[in-house]
Coordinates of C-alpha atoms in Angstrom, one line a residue:
X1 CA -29.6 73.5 -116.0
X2 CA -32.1 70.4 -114.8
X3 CA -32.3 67.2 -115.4
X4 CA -35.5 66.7 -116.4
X5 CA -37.8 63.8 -114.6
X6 CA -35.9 63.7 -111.3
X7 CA -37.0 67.0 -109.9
X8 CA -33.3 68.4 -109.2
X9 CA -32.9 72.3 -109.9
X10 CA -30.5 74.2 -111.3
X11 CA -27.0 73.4 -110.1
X12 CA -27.8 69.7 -110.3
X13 CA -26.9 66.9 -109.6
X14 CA -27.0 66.0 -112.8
X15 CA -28.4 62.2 -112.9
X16 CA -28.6 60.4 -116.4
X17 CA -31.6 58.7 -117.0
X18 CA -32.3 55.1 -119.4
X19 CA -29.8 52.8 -120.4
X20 CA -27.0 53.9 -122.4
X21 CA -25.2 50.7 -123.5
X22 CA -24.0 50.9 -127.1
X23 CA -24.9 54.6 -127.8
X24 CA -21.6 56.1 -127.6
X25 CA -20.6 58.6 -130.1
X26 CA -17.3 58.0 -132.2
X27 CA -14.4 59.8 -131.8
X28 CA -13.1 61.5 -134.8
X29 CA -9.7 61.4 -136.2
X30 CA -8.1 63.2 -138.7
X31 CA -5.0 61.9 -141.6
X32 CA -1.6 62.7 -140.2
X33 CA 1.2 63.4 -142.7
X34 CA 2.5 59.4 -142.6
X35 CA -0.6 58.2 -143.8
X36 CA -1.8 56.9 -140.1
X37 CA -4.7 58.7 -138.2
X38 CA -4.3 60.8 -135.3
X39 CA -7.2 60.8 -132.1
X40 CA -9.0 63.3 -131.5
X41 CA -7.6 64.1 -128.4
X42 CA -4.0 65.0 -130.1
X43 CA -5.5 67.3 -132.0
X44 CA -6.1 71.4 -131.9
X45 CA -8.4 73.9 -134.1
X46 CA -7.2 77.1 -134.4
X47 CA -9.4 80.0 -134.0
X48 CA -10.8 80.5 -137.7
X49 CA -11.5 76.6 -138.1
X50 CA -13.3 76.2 -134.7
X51 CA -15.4 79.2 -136.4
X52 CA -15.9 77.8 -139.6
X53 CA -17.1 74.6 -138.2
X54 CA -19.7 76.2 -135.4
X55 CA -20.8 79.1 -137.5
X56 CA -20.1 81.5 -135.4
X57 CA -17.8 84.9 -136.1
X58 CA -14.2 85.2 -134.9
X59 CA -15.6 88.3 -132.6
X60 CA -17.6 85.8 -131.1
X61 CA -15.1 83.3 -130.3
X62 CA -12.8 85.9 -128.7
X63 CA -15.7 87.1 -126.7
X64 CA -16.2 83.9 -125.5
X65 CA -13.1 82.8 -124.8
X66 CA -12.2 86.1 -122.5
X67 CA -15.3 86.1 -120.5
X68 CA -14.6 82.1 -120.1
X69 CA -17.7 81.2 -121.6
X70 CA -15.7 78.6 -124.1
X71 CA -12.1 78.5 -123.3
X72 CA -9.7 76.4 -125.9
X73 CA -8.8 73.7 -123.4
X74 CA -5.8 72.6 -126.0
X75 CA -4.0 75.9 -125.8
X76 CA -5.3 79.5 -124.3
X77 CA -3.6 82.4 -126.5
X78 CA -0.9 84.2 -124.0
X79 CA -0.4 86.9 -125.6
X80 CA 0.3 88.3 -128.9
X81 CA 1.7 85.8 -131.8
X82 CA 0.3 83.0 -130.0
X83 CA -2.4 80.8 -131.3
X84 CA -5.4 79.7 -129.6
X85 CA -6.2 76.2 -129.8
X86 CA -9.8 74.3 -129.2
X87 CA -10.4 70.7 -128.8
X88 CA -13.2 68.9 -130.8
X89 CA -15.3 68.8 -128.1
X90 CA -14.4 72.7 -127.6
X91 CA -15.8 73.1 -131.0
X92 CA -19.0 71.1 -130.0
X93 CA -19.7 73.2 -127.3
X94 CA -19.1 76.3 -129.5
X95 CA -21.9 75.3 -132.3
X96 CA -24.5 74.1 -129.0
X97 CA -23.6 77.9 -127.4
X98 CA -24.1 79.2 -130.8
X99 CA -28.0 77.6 -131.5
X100 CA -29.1 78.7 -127.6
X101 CA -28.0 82.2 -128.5
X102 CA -29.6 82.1 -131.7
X103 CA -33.0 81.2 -129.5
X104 CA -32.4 83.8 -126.8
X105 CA -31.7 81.3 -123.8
X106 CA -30.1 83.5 -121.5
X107 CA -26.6 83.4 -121.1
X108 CA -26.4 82.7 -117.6
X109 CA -28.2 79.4 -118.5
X110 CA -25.9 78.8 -121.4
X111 CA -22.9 79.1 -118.7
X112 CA -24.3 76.4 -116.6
X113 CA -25.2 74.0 -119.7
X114 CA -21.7 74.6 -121.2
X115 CA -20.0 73.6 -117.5
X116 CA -22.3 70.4 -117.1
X117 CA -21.3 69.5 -120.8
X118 CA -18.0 70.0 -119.8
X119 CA -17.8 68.2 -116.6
X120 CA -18.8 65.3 -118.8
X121 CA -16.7 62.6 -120.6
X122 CA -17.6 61.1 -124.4
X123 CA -20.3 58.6 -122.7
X124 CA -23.8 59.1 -123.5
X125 CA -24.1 62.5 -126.0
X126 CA -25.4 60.4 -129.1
X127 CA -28.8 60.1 -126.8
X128 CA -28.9 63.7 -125.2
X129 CA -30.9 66.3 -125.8
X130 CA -31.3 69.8 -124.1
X131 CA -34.5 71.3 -124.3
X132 CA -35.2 74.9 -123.1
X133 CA -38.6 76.9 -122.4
X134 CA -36.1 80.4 -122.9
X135 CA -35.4 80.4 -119.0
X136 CA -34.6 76.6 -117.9
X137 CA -32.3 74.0 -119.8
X138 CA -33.4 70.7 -119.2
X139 CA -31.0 67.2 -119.9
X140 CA -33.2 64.6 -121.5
X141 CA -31.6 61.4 -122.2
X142 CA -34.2 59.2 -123.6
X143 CA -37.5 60.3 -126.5
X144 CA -40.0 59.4 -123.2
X145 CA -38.1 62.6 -121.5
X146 CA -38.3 64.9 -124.3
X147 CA -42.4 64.2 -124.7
X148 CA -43.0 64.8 -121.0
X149 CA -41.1 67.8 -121.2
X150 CA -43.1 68.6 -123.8
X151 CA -46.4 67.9 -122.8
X152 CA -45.9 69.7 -119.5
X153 CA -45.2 72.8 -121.1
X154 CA -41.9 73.2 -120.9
X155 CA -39.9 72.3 -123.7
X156 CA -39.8 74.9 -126.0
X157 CA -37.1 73.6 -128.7
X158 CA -34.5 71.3 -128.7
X159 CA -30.5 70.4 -129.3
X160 CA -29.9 67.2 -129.8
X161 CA -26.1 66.8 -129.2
X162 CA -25.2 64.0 -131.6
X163 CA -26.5 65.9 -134.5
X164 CA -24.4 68.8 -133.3
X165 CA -21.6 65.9 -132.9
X166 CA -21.5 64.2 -136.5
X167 CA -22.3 67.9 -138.0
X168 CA -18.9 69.2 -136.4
X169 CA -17.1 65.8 -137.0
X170 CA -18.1 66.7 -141.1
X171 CA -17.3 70.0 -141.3
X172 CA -13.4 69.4 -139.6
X173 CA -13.2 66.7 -142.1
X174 CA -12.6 69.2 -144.6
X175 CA -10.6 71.2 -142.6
X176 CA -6.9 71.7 -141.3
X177 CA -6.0 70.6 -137.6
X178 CA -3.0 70.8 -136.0
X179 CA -1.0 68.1 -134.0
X180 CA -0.6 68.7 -130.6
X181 CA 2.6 67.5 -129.6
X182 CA 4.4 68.4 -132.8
X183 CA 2.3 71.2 -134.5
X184 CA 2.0 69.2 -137.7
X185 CA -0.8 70.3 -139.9
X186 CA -3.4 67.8 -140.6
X187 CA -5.0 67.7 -144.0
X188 CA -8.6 67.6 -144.1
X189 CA -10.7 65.1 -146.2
X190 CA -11.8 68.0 -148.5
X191 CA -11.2 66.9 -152.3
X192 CA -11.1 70.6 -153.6
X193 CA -8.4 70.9 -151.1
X194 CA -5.1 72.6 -152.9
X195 CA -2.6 71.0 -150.3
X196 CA -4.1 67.6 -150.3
X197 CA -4.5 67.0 -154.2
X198 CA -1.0 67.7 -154.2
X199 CA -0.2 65.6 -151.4
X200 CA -2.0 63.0 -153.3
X201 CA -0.2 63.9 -156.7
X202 CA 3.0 63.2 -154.0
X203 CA 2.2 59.6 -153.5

């Protein structure tokens, strides 16, 4: 993966570029049980959820998981009768892997765009976008980066990873998560939701 304007190659450094100040992406939460909300980092998506949300098949996820291309950094499955669990930002990185495959970026290049998302923390994603020419991902952090990619021929198509973000951060909404120091189920925000109109019923 490169960084585009700054002339590194693949295997970086991987320098940001423009001022980031107040473009931070929010961090979901989801209801817990009491009525409070739960951050997103005490939270886990078991297998069929993280599919749902990145539109990818369950084959897919297992696939990626054993070869390590996305491993669920909540909980890795050890064996049978235990439940994998992926983080939101697992989930992110599922639906980005998912749209680059869907492009034909090779896979090795998807490996190292998946490790330099994942070496990063929650700062500055609402701004990035990776563009690929099918044989080179490029980091552009600012719209002057993405139209000199462009115009030198080398940006193909794009991701940008706060769309991927919010789209996630919707689709979860309506789904179940799981706490992860108690395994309570969290209740989505989904209205046609069985469990939660009786919850509401409940109250």
């Amino acid at each position: 993966m490169r960084n585009s304007g700054d002339g590194t190659g693949a295997g970086g450094p991987y320098r940001q570029h423009g001022s980031t100040a107040g473009h931070t992406i929010r961090q979901p939460v989801q209801p817990a049980a009491g009525g409070g909300a739960v951050a997103v980092g005490d939270i886990g998506y078991r297998g069929p959820t993280a599919c749902a949300a990145a539109g990818i098949t369950y084959r897919q996820l297992d696939y990626w998981a054993r070869t390590g291309l996305v491993e669920p950094s909540v909980r890795p499955a050890y064996g049978s009768g235990t439940q994998r669990l992926y983080s939101f930002r697992d989930v992110v990185l599922l639906k980005i892997v998912k749209r680059f495959l869907d492009t034909g970026v090779a896979l090795q290049n998807i490996r190292t765009t998946v490790q330099h998302l994942r070496a990063r923390g929650f700062q500055d994603l609402e701004r990035m976008t990776l563009m690929s020419d099918g044989a080179t991902v490029y980091e552009c952090s600012s719209p002057d980066e993405v139209v000199d990619l462009l115009q030198g021929g080398q940006g193909v198509f794009g991701i940008a990873v706060g769309v991927v973000w919010r789209d996630v951060d919707v689709a979860l909404s309506q789904l179940h998560g799981e706490r992860v120091d108690t395994g309570e189920t969290l209740i989505g925000n989904n209205p046609t939701d069985e469990l939660a109109r009786r919850r509401n019923r409940a109250v």
